[in-house]
XYZ file of C-alpha atoms in Angstrom:
671
model
C 199.343 117.938 186.793
C 196.428 117.688 184.791
C 196.874 119.535 180.799
C 193.846 121.191 179.566
C 193.206 120.448 176.330
C 191.934 123.211 173.885
C 189.240 123.487 171.344
C 190.478 123.991 167.910
C 186.912 125.562 166.863
C 187.821 128.607 169.524
C 191.028 129.523 167.534
C 189.216 128.532 164.182
C 186.175 131.122 164.568
C 188.610 134.475 165.376
C 190.423 133.969 161.948
C 187.806 133.315 159.532
C 186.399 136.624 161.180
C 189.686 137.972 159.934
C 189.637 137.071 156.407
C 186.157 138.010 156.256
C 187.260 141.618 156.980
C 189.940 141.574 154.946
C 188.187 140.623 152.105
C 185.424 142.816 152.493
C 188.232 145.743 153.284
C 190.172 144.696 149.823
C 186.589 144.975 147.868
C 185.516 148.328 148.966
C 189.211 149.541 148.643
C 189.217 148.024 144.841
C 185.726 149.740 144.223
C 186.753 152.750 145.611
C 189.891 152.816 143.458
C 187.485 151.766 140.632
C 185.242 154.737 140.958
C 188.236 157.139 142.004
C 189.825 156.148 138.222
C 193.027 156.028 137.040
C 196.074 157.872 138.774
C 197.531 160.685 137.155
C 200.127 163.938 137.875
C 198.937 167.302 135.711
C 200.550 169.742 134.085
C 199.121 173.165 134.111
C 200.166 174.739 130.210
C 201.207 178.234 130.142
C 203.081 180.659 128.093
C 207.144 180.643 127.552
C 210.045 180.887 125.505
C 211.643 178.517 123.001
C 214.650 178.665 121.819
C 214.818 176.552 118.498
C 218.144 175.249 116.813
C 219.793 172.349 114.676
C 222.091 170.166 115.856
C 224.897 168.416 113.511
C 228.351 166.923 113.177
C 230.250 167.864 110.658
C 234.262 168.076 109.569
C 236.688 171.151 110.678
C 238.192 172.748 106.910
C 240.021 175.118 105.248
C 237.998 178.841 105.034
C 239.923 179.220 101.534
C 240.924 175.774 99.346
C 241.770 175.334 95.876
C 241.926 172.206 94.044
C 244.333 172.848 91.011
C 243.435 170.296 88.105
C 244.896 169.984 84.279
C 241.695 168.836 83.496
C 243.240 167.401 79.714
C 245.751 165.647 78.444
C 249.568 167.545 79.222
C 253.486 167.181 80.273
C 254.757 168.298 83.180
C 257.921 170.320 82.902
C 258.276 171.288 86.676
C 256.916 170.796 89.756
C 257.848 174.128 92.385
C 256.150 172.604 96.135
C 255.606 169.639 98.101
C 252.766 169.000 100.482
C 253.443 171.265 104.057
C 255.393 174.328 102.005
C 254.090 177.492 103.152
C 253.168 180.141 99.935
C 252.545 183.404 98.934
C 250.303 184.369 95.998
C 251.412 184.503 92.864
C 254.029 181.940 93.423
C 254.559 179.385 90.660
C 253.269 176.233 91.981
C 254.100 173.597 88.647
C 254.592 174.701 84.706
C 253.784 172.036 81.725
C 254.716 171.994 78.013
C 251.506 172.466 76.100
C 252.411 171.843 72.383
C 250.085 168.986 72.639
C 247.221 171.356 73.139
C 247.338 172.789 69.899
C 246.496 170.148 68.230
C 243.568 169.222 70.301
C 242.517 173.503 69.869
C 242.815 173.700 66.341
C 240.361 170.750 66.107
C 238.077 171.806 68.698
C 238.133 175.191 66.318
C 237.592 173.138 63.034
C 234.146 171.754 64.785
C 233.728 174.847 66.220
C 233.541 176.188 62.525
C 231.280 173.452 60.906
C 228.950 173.996 63.600
C 228.499 177.668 62.247
C 228.473 176.164 58.800
C 225.930 173.855 59.179
C 223.667 176.712 61.350
C 223.825 179.152 59.107
C 222.944 176.373 56.080
C 220.252 175.155 58.358
C 219.012 179.323 58.505
C 219.075 179.801 54.479
C 217.748 176.242 54.193
C 214.814 176.974 56.436
C 213.844 180.218 54.131
C 214.056 178.753 51.756
C 212.002 175.318 52.430
C 209.320 177.819 53.557
C 209.397 179.623 50.238
C 208.814 176.049 48.410
C 205.962 174.982 50.699
C 204.572 178.460 50.340
C 205.141 177.587 46.427
C 203.610 173.916 46.472
C 200.312 174.743 48.422
C 199.755 177.224 45.727
C 200.265 174.430 43.409
C 198.094 171.735 45.328
C 195.187 174.281 45.375
C 195.456 174.792 42.192
C 194.885 170.847 41.739
C 191.801 170.305 43.972
C 190.205 173.208 41.466
C 191.183 170.842 38.647
C 189.959 167.482 40.496
C 187.172 169.057 41.725
C 186.082 170.359 38.071
C 186.884 166.630 37.116
C 184.289 165.398 38.958
C 181.526 167.610 38.694
C 182.384 166.937 34.424
C 181.994 163.414 35.011
C 178.730 163.903 37.152
C 177.556 165.563 34.441
C 178.321 162.468 31.766
C 174.921 160.917 30.385
C 177.143 158.106 28.737
C 179.160 156.880 30.840
C 180.138 153.518 28.594
C 181.393 156.415 26.353
C 182.977 158.192 28.191
C 184.843 155.456 29.691
C 185.923 153.988 26.470
C 187.379 157.770 25.406
C 189.076 158.486 28.607
C 190.994 155.041 28.620
C 192.049 155.466 25.076
C 193.869 158.904 25.777
C 194.992 157.811 28.822
C 197.215 154.674 26.916
C 197.918 156.614 23.620
C 198.725 160.265 24.247
C 200.220 162.335 26.966
C 198.562 165.918 25.905
C 195.410 164.696 28.349
C 197.028 164.554 31.137
C 200.371 165.659 33.223
C 203.545 165.373 31.074
C 204.826 163.129 34.440
C 202.390 160.459 33.552
C 203.944 160.137 30.425
C 205.198 156.288 28.979
C 208.354 155.804 30.090
C 210.768 153.620 27.535
C 213.514 152.628 29.972
C 213.249 149.187 30.329
C 212.958 148.067 34.392
C 215.099 145.919 36.141
C 214.922 143.337 39.163
C 216.942 143.213 41.959
C 216.559 143.349 46.148
C 215.269 146.122 47.999
C 216.400 144.551 51.637
C 219.795 143.879 53.159
C 220.406 140.107 53.459
C 221.293 138.787 56.943
C 225.174 138.349 56.581
C 226.818 134.973 56.444
C 229.230 133.238 59.508
C 232.294 134.717 58.128
C 233.748 134.969 61.383
C 233.299 139.225 61.900
C 231.789 140.239 65.123
C 228.035 140.404 64.928
C 224.740 142.454 65.364
C 221.316 140.625 66.177
C 218.384 142.424 64.682
C 215.098 140.564 65.719
C 211.180 141.114 64.576
C 208.250 139.597 65.274
C 204.870 140.451 64.311
C 202.031 141.114 67.127
C 199.583 140.124 67.980
C 200.388 137.257 65.930
C 202.534 135.756 63.527
C 199.097 134.773 61.463
C 198.336 138.675 61.301
C 201.146 139.096 58.970
C 205.204 138.386 57.914
C 208.383 140.265 58.672
C 211.583 140.235 57.298
C 215.185 141.335 58.223
C 215.358 139.393 61.317
C 219.127 137.938 61.061
C 222.718 138.565 62.667
C 224.621 141.052 60.810
C 228.475 142.406 60.646
C 228.740 145.127 62.733
C 229.880 147.279 60.027
C 226.448 146.816 58.117
C 225.337 150.858 58.467
C 221.350 150.333 57.661
C 218.939 147.895 57.026
C 215.626 147.802 55.613
C 212.924 145.892 57.807
C 209.622 145.185 55.535
C 206.208 144.146 57.170
C 203.449 142.432 55.230
C 199.979 142.023 56.464
C 198.013 139.032 55.860
C 194.311 138.924 54.227
C 191.731 140.625 56.250
C 194.777 142.481 58.230
C 196.501 146.209 57.744
C 200.073 147.389 59.441
C 199.818 150.073 61.831
C 203.366 151.065 62.509
C 207.053 149.225 64.002
C 207.422 149.575 68.039
C 210.353 148.973 70.076
C 208.048 146.642 72.010
C 204.665 145.662 73.045
C 204.467 147.806 76.327
C 205.098 150.798 74.049
C 202.387 150.066 71.611
C 199.814 149.137 74.543
C 200.892 152.385 76.642
C 199.810 154.582 73.729
C 203.450 155.334 72.134
C 203.999 157.472 69.012
C 205.092 154.336 66.407
C 208.948 154.068 65.222
C 207.823 154.411 61.719
C 204.665 153.725 59.723
C 206.269 152.669 56.883
C 206.116 148.844 56.374
C 209.477 149.086 54.636
C 210.993 151.192 57.647
C 215.507 151.743 56.853
C 216.763 150.722 60.346
C 220.026 152.511 61.542
C 222.201 149.046 62.787
C 224.203 150.454 66.121
C 223.930 147.197 68.657
C 221.457 144.003 68.948
C 218.090 145.587 68.114
C 214.291 144.104 68.844
C 211.372 145.392 67.152
C 207.752 144.231 66.450
C 205.586 145.446 63.656
C 202.407 145.516 64.862
C 198.750 144.965 63.029
C 195.022 145.431 63.381
C 192.182 144.010 61.506
C 191.128 145.958 58.721
C 187.776 146.639 58.574
C 187.687 147.142 55.043
C 189.238 143.968 53.891
C 186.456 143.507 51.163
C 188.413 146.088 49.108
C 191.564 144.570 49.823
C 193.971 144.686 46.819
C 192.556 148.258 45.275
C 195.094 150.679 46.897
C 193.710 154.355 47.192
C 194.741 157.586 46.795
C 195.477 158.007 50.454
C 197.798 154.839 50.016
C 199.790 156.195 47.613
C 199.976 159.638 49.398
C 200.828 158.332 52.804
C 203.342 156.285 51.093
C 205.093 159.025 49.322
C 204.954 161.248 52.326
C 207.154 158.275 54.155
C 209.522 158.676 51.050
C 210.277 161.873 51.379
C 210.508 161.491 54.920
C 213.896 159.098 54.487
C 215.024 161.914 51.964
C 215.069 164.328 54.289
C 216.837 162.429 57.439
C 219.817 161.422 54.329
C 220.256 165.453 53.549
C 219.673 169.098 55.455
C 220.223 170.248 51.895
C 216.849 171.778 50.404
C 218.335 171.589 46.769
C 219.380 168.357 47.201
C 215.784 167.372 48.697
C 214.112 169.087 46.044
C 216.040 167.189 42.862
C 215.351 164.113 44.461
C 211.890 163.952 44.815
C 211.195 165.433 41.633
C 213.842 162.619 39.887
C 211.458 159.713 42.350
C 208.128 161.070 41.048
C 208.998 161.124 37.619
C 210.262 157.856 37.744
C 206.951 156.436 39.774
C 204.836 157.661 37.536
C 206.232 157.182 34.607
C 207.033 153.428 35.181
C 203.119 153.096 35.978
C 201.869 154.504 33.091
C 203.996 151.834 31.263
C 202.745 149.223 33.203
C 205.730 148.461 34.917
C 203.706 147.314 38.453
C 206.585 145.445 40.661
C 207.576 147.104 43.483
C 210.715 146.037 43.535
C 211.606 146.696 39.831
C 210.219 150.067 40.462
C 212.708 150.879 43.583
C 215.650 149.322 41.075
C 214.553 151.868 38.508
C 214.554 154.963 40.648
C 217.820 153.329 42.740
C 219.104 153.644 38.744
C 218.068 157.009 37.992
C 219.400 158.647 41.517
C 223.070 157.027 41.260
C 222.876 158.627 37.912
C 222.179 162.384 39.265
C 224.741 161.099 41.665
C 227.536 159.903 38.680
C 226.015 162.953 36.219
C 226.475 166.111 39.101
C 223.106 166.570 39.777
C 222.994 165.205 42.864
C 225.898 167.067 44.610
C 227.131 164.314 46.971
C 228.899 165.934 49.418
C 225.527 167.210 50.612
C 224.229 164.006 51.938
C 224.586 162.789 55.576
C 225.344 159.803 54.641
C 227.211 157.757 52.143
C 225.546 157.554 48.765
C 225.425 154.222 48.211
C 223.505 154.079 51.668
C 221.470 156.778 51.052
C 220.323 155.233 47.197
C 219.556 151.831 49.197
C 217.486 153.690 51.736
C 215.317 155.305 48.954
C 215.363 152.192 47.064
C 213.198 150.662 49.988
C 211.023 153.574 50.667
C 209.871 153.124 47.069
C 209.706 149.314 47.006
C 207.037 149.534 50.303
C 203.883 150.955 47.696
C 201.562 147.909 45.889
C 201.580 149.696 42.548
C 200.171 146.702 40.979
C 197.087 147.665 43.672
C 197.388 150.988 42.130
C 197.059 150.238 38.857
C 193.982 148.092 39.637
C 192.175 151.095 41.203
C 193.654 152.875 38.177
C 192.153 150.881 35.533
C 188.959 150.220 37.704
C 188.328 154.660 37.748
C 186.088 156.057 35.085
C 188.819 159.121 34.195
C 192.142 158.283 34.149
C 192.478 162.043 33.539
C 191.194 162.351 37.135
C 193.082 159.120 38.853
C 196.455 161.209 37.503
C 195.668 165.026 38.518
C 194.946 162.353 41.977
C 198.304 160.660 42.090
C 200.208 164.182 41.562
C 198.214 165.859 44.248
C 199.479 162.984 46.248
C 203.453 163.355 45.392
C 202.981 167.574 45.656
C 201.486 167.131 49.080
C 204.424 164.551 50.164
C 206.891 166.893 49.374
C 204.716 170.114 50.621
C 204.949 168.034 54.367
C 208.681 167.669 54.203
C 209.494 171.354 53.336
C 206.611 171.840 56.025
C 209.147 170.388 58.232
C 211.825 171.851 57.013
C 210.783 175.399 57.139
C 209.989 174.893 61.164
C 212.802 175.730 63.513
C 213.187 172.490 64.766
C 216.564 171.690 62.619
C 217.887 175.155 63.230
C 217.127 174.920 67.070
C 219.341 171.670 66.824
C 222.114 173.473 64.471
C 222.255 175.889 66.904
C 222.468 173.693 70.080
C 225.803 171.854 68.424
C 227.176 175.800 67.923
C 226.667 175.990 71.497
C 228.429 172.694 72.584
C 231.503 173.656 70.347
C 231.694 176.728 71.468
C 232.223 175.629 75.123
C 233.955 172.798 74.324
C 236.522 175.243 72.310
C 236.660 178.451 74.948
C 237.207 175.452 78.236
C 240.291 174.271 75.817
C 241.529 177.651 75.163
C 240.872 178.467 79.269
C 243.253 175.229 79.830
C 245.602 176.566 77.235
C 246.095 179.470 78.417
C 246.591 178.119 82.120
C 249.114 175.829 81.411
C 250.950 177.876 79.390
C 251.493 180.329 82.253
C 252.078 177.478 84.769
C 249.982 176.988 87.699
C 250.060 180.075 90.292
C 248.809 180.403 94.154
C 245.765 182.477 93.932
C 246.115 182.931 97.478
C 248.703 183.404 100.755
C 248.179 179.499 102.406
C 249.870 175.870 102.547
C 250.027 172.908 100.061
C 248.394 170.044 101.606
C 248.497 167.477 98.342
C 250.499 166.719 95.225
C 249.550 164.257 93.305
C 251.745 165.484 89.876
C 255.391 164.738 89.114
C 257.672 166.313 86.471
C 258.326 164.802 83.062
C 254.784 162.527 83.334
C 251.606 163.009 81.192
C 248.698 163.913 83.197
C 244.791 162.632 82.428
C 241.818 164.767 82.371
C 240.346 163.095 85.745
C 243.927 163.252 87.398
C 244.266 165.704 90.958
C 246.700 168.032 90.586
C 247.905 170.399 93.633
C 245.648 171.552 96.930
C 245.977 174.692 98.100
C 244.508 176.203 101.391
C 244.262 178.868 103.578
C 244.345 177.666 107.333
C 243.929 181.139 108.470
C 240.301 180.942 108.179
C 238.278 177.411 109.239
C 234.839 176.599 108.308
C 232.859 173.705 109.607
C 230.817 171.848 107.190
C 227.868 169.867 107.887
C 224.768 168.244 105.960
C 221.772 169.432 106.144
C 218.787 167.570 105.876
C 215.612 168.187 104.458
C 213.451 169.175 107.172
C 216.855 171.575 108.528
C 217.991 173.546 105.466
C 214.878 175.377 105.596
C 215.284 176.564 108.770
C 218.921 177.100 108.458
C 219.436 180.513 107.010
C 222.659 182.445 105.815
C 223.892 184.790 108.941
C 222.365 182.716 111.740
C 224.678 182.038 114.935
C 226.113 179.186 115.447
C 227.927 177.023 118.282
C 231.262 175.100 117.132
C 232.329 172.217 119.694
C 235.771 170.183 119.489
C 236.906 168.162 122.194
C 239.384 170.969 122.983
C 236.832 173.567 123.462
C 234.128 175.703 121.956
C 233.457 178.021 119.490
C 230.867 180.836 118.283
C 230.490 180.494 114.437
C 227.734 181.767 111.458
C 226.070 180.611 108.632
C 228.583 181.132 105.875
C 227.302 179.253 102.746
C 223.900 177.316 101.580
C 224.623 174.589 98.820
C 221.781 175.216 96.383
C 221.104 170.971 95.506
C 221.789 168.667 97.974
C 223.823 164.996 97.509
C 225.117 162.468 99.330
C 221.537 160.265 99.383
C 218.067 159.293 99.031
C 215.947 162.815 99.111
C 214.470 161.754 102.121
C 214.983 159.376 105.084
C 212.756 158.064 107.861
C 215.266 159.328 110.343
C 215.068 162.950 109.689
C 210.686 162.361 110.419
C 211.209 160.642 113.207
C 214.013 163.196 114.225
C 211.936 165.737 113.372
C 208.426 165.027 115.726
C 211.279 163.966 118.604
C 213.033 167.275 118.637
C 216.673 166.071 117.486
C 217.911 167.347 113.950
C 220.259 166.140 111.353
C 219.880 161.953 112.113
C 220.049 161.369 108.060
C 223.250 162.935 108.374
C 224.552 159.997 110.877
C 223.656 157.385 108.005
C 224.327 156.901 104.819
C 220.551 156.897 103.450
C 219.573 160.811 103.678
C 220.286 163.117 101.241
C 222.009 166.398 102.968
C 222.729 169.876 101.993
C 226.229 171.132 102.156
C 226.731 174.005 104.691
C 229.576 175.803 106.124
C 229.898 177.469 109.329
C 232.819 180.254 109.502
C 234.578 179.621 112.952
C 235.418 183.409 115.003
C 239.035 183.445 116.409
C 240.151 180.028 115.971
C 243.214 178.865 117.978
C 246.265 176.456 117.705
C 243.657 173.921 119.843
C 241.177 173.723 116.534
C 242.560 171.687 113.270
C 241.271 171.113 110.377
C 240.559 167.463 109.069
C 238.890 166.813 112.550
C 235.256 166.452 113.431
C 233.144 169.077 115.626
C 229.678 169.537 116.803
C 227.705 172.257 115.334
C 224.211 174.178 116.727
C 223.037 176.551 114.786
C 220.501 179.054 116.686
C 217.547 178.791 113.999
C 214.744 181.066 116.093
C 213.395 182.832 119.118
C 209.855 182.173 120.027
C 209.327 184.358 123.000
C 205.879 184.360 125.003
C 204.348 181.441 123.113
C 201.799 178.419 124.565
C 204.271 175.967 125.384
C 204.158 171.909 126.435
C 206.739 169.802 127.587
C 208.067 166.975 125.028
C 207.581 164.519 127.573
C 203.230 165.337 128.028
C 202.817 164.562 124.269
C 202.304 161.371 122.541
C 203.399 161.072 118.621
C 201.678 158.926 116.635
C 201.509 158.579 112.620
C 198.044 160.357 112.565
C 199.364 163.392 114.492
C 200.446 164.895 118.052
C 198.179 164.171 121.268
C 197.725 165.090 124.759
C 195.281 163.904 127.268
C 193.506 167.449 128.130
C 191.996 167.016 131.771
C 188.022 168.193 132.434
C 187.904 169.186 135.768
C 184.109 168.887 136.431
C 183.844 165.230 135.201
C 187.204 164.395 136.514
C 188.001 162.403 133.111
C 191.084 163.162 130.553
C 190.208 163.362 126.807
C 192.578 162.502 124.016
C 193.413 165.321 122.139
C 195.146 166.554 118.867
C 197.046 169.504 119.148
C 199.013 171.274 116.508
C 202.921 172.302 116.786
C 205.129 174.470 115.761
C 208.776 175.358 117.043
C 210.617 173.153 119.102
C 213.165 173.246 121.807
C 215.552 170.939 123.971
C 212.131 170.639 126.359
C 209.292 171.804 125.278
C 207.450 172.614 121.929
C 205.163 175.482 120.012
C 201.392 174.939 120.996
C 199.798 176.681 117.535
C 196.557 175.459 118.057
C 194.243 172.905 120.045
C 195.648 174.166 124.135
C 195.664 178.022 125.999
C 197.173 178.369 128.783
C 195.265 177.208 131.812
C 194.916 173.975 130.564
C 195.758 171.131 132.238
C 197.304 167.681 130.691
C 198.377 164.819 132.054
C 202.690 165.936 132.486
C 203.360 162.032 131.433
C 200.995 160.057 130.245
C 201.071 156.102 129.750
C 201.019 154.466 125.714
C 198.378 151.762 126.888
C 195.295 153.380 127.543
C 192.162 151.125 126.480
C 190.233 154.413 126.225
C 190.743 157.865 124.268
C 188.052 159.248 127.545
C 188.401 157.947 131.140
C 188.178 158.874 134.935
C 191.548 159.768 136.580
C 192.748 160.797 139.866
C 194.934 164.013 140.334
C 197.703 163.224 142.159
C 200.059 165.812 141.726
C 199.353 169.207 139.621
C 202.331 171.183 138.488
C 202.356 174.396 136.403
C 204.638 174.471 133.254
């Protein structure tokens, strides 16, 4: 039988036709889909009810609890309870021997009495200093008038050379033409060191003092750096400006100076209390009037004398003592200058001798000094030695009238004293002493309270069970030691931590639900702490949780700070036990008949909350920002951006390429 051979061409043609049809159909379908847009399901916005709540996890604890702590050092006599004991209100839990407390109370009473005495002295000094300041102000004003007259007289003088000769002669041979305190001194000055020298390596513990010049060593020299014995007390740092520079002040470091902070001291000779390793800088600035270097002005002497008196004010709080020391310094300095003594250290030693003599003779009451008298003398000497008396004397010799110069120096001294009295007359010192009285009174009252409590023994404040005993008979307690803990388990509470986002929602009295492993219990918010504890004051988790409708995330981490909140558990039974965990839901609000949007329809971004709003006319959706309010498990309250009847994408994707685009609605529901 013959075989019929089919043509391949006849088979290929139908296949090609089928492929062409498939391609055309696919293209048409793709074009149709492109024109119809992204397939979406829509929700229609409506009104509804939102019940807002805060969900947290906490611990079940006793509703009433008290920790009995000693708070001081005492000896335990008897301990009458052990853990697990049931006690009644008034039962004696422990007794103590309070003999050692009597001396502590006596010591605190003495400190309080001293504080009261110092406060009364400060009040009296304030009045005295105010009166002295007023009197000195009058003297300064009188000298101002005298100086003005002298200057006017000099301006009217016709024979300048003759006047110079007469004035110079009067200044060097008599005392009647100028103030008595400028008279020639017959005391022979001595020389010596006004600064404390670093100690040698004698094996004793040392403090290191590091001093440097800023902006560079070329602007001036600084002395006083070194290693000192720890009992050195006070040392004097001295800053000396080089030619073309002038001293500006002492600062803790360069940053403090550049930040514009006030200097620690404006005096080139600065008395420092050495209580540890120290580091300071002496700041210098260019002297725009360097051509006049070598001539001290009356303003220079006035500033230096103000610093001297400020140092005096730091060693005594007694106005009479301050006045006496100031007068001795002023008289000694002026007498030394008039006698031709110009060496700063020699004048400082002369002042030191006069002050020491006044202390020895009882003119200065050493008990009125805040620090030891020898240290006080050294501080005064250091301050006095900071003045360039040689430059001052040159200014006096070049003056046209020594009487005028003498009056101006006297005015500078009085003005310096006036500034100190004005400070003493302010409320600052009185306020400081009042603060000391308050602190010592609080300490005394606290110790007396402890003494009374321990003498009577610890007694139960309420019926309850002993849950901790950390003291033993015949043992000595410490101030930080725990004692006895008493709890009343008839009332139980759940304690939770509110985040900064939840604390403003929760109020005392709000209803709550407490859930344990054995059941659910009704509760009510009982207390909310006034401050947060337990970590950072903010938590990223809380921020995220707030947007997602989940509360209290920070309480699950160590980073979030929390505000302690207790919820009273109503009708507890034997299944709920103190110490176990509990889940807590607090009903924070009911919002009825508000515009709502499902949680799944919202896109949360850093810039806000968004939905995709449907435009039925254009068949498009547009990314639209909304403002939300209350939150439930399933929905948000919409404050603005949507209204009932609007349609939105029910579950928007996160990868839309455009904010507005065509869509094809495949389903539509009302929410």
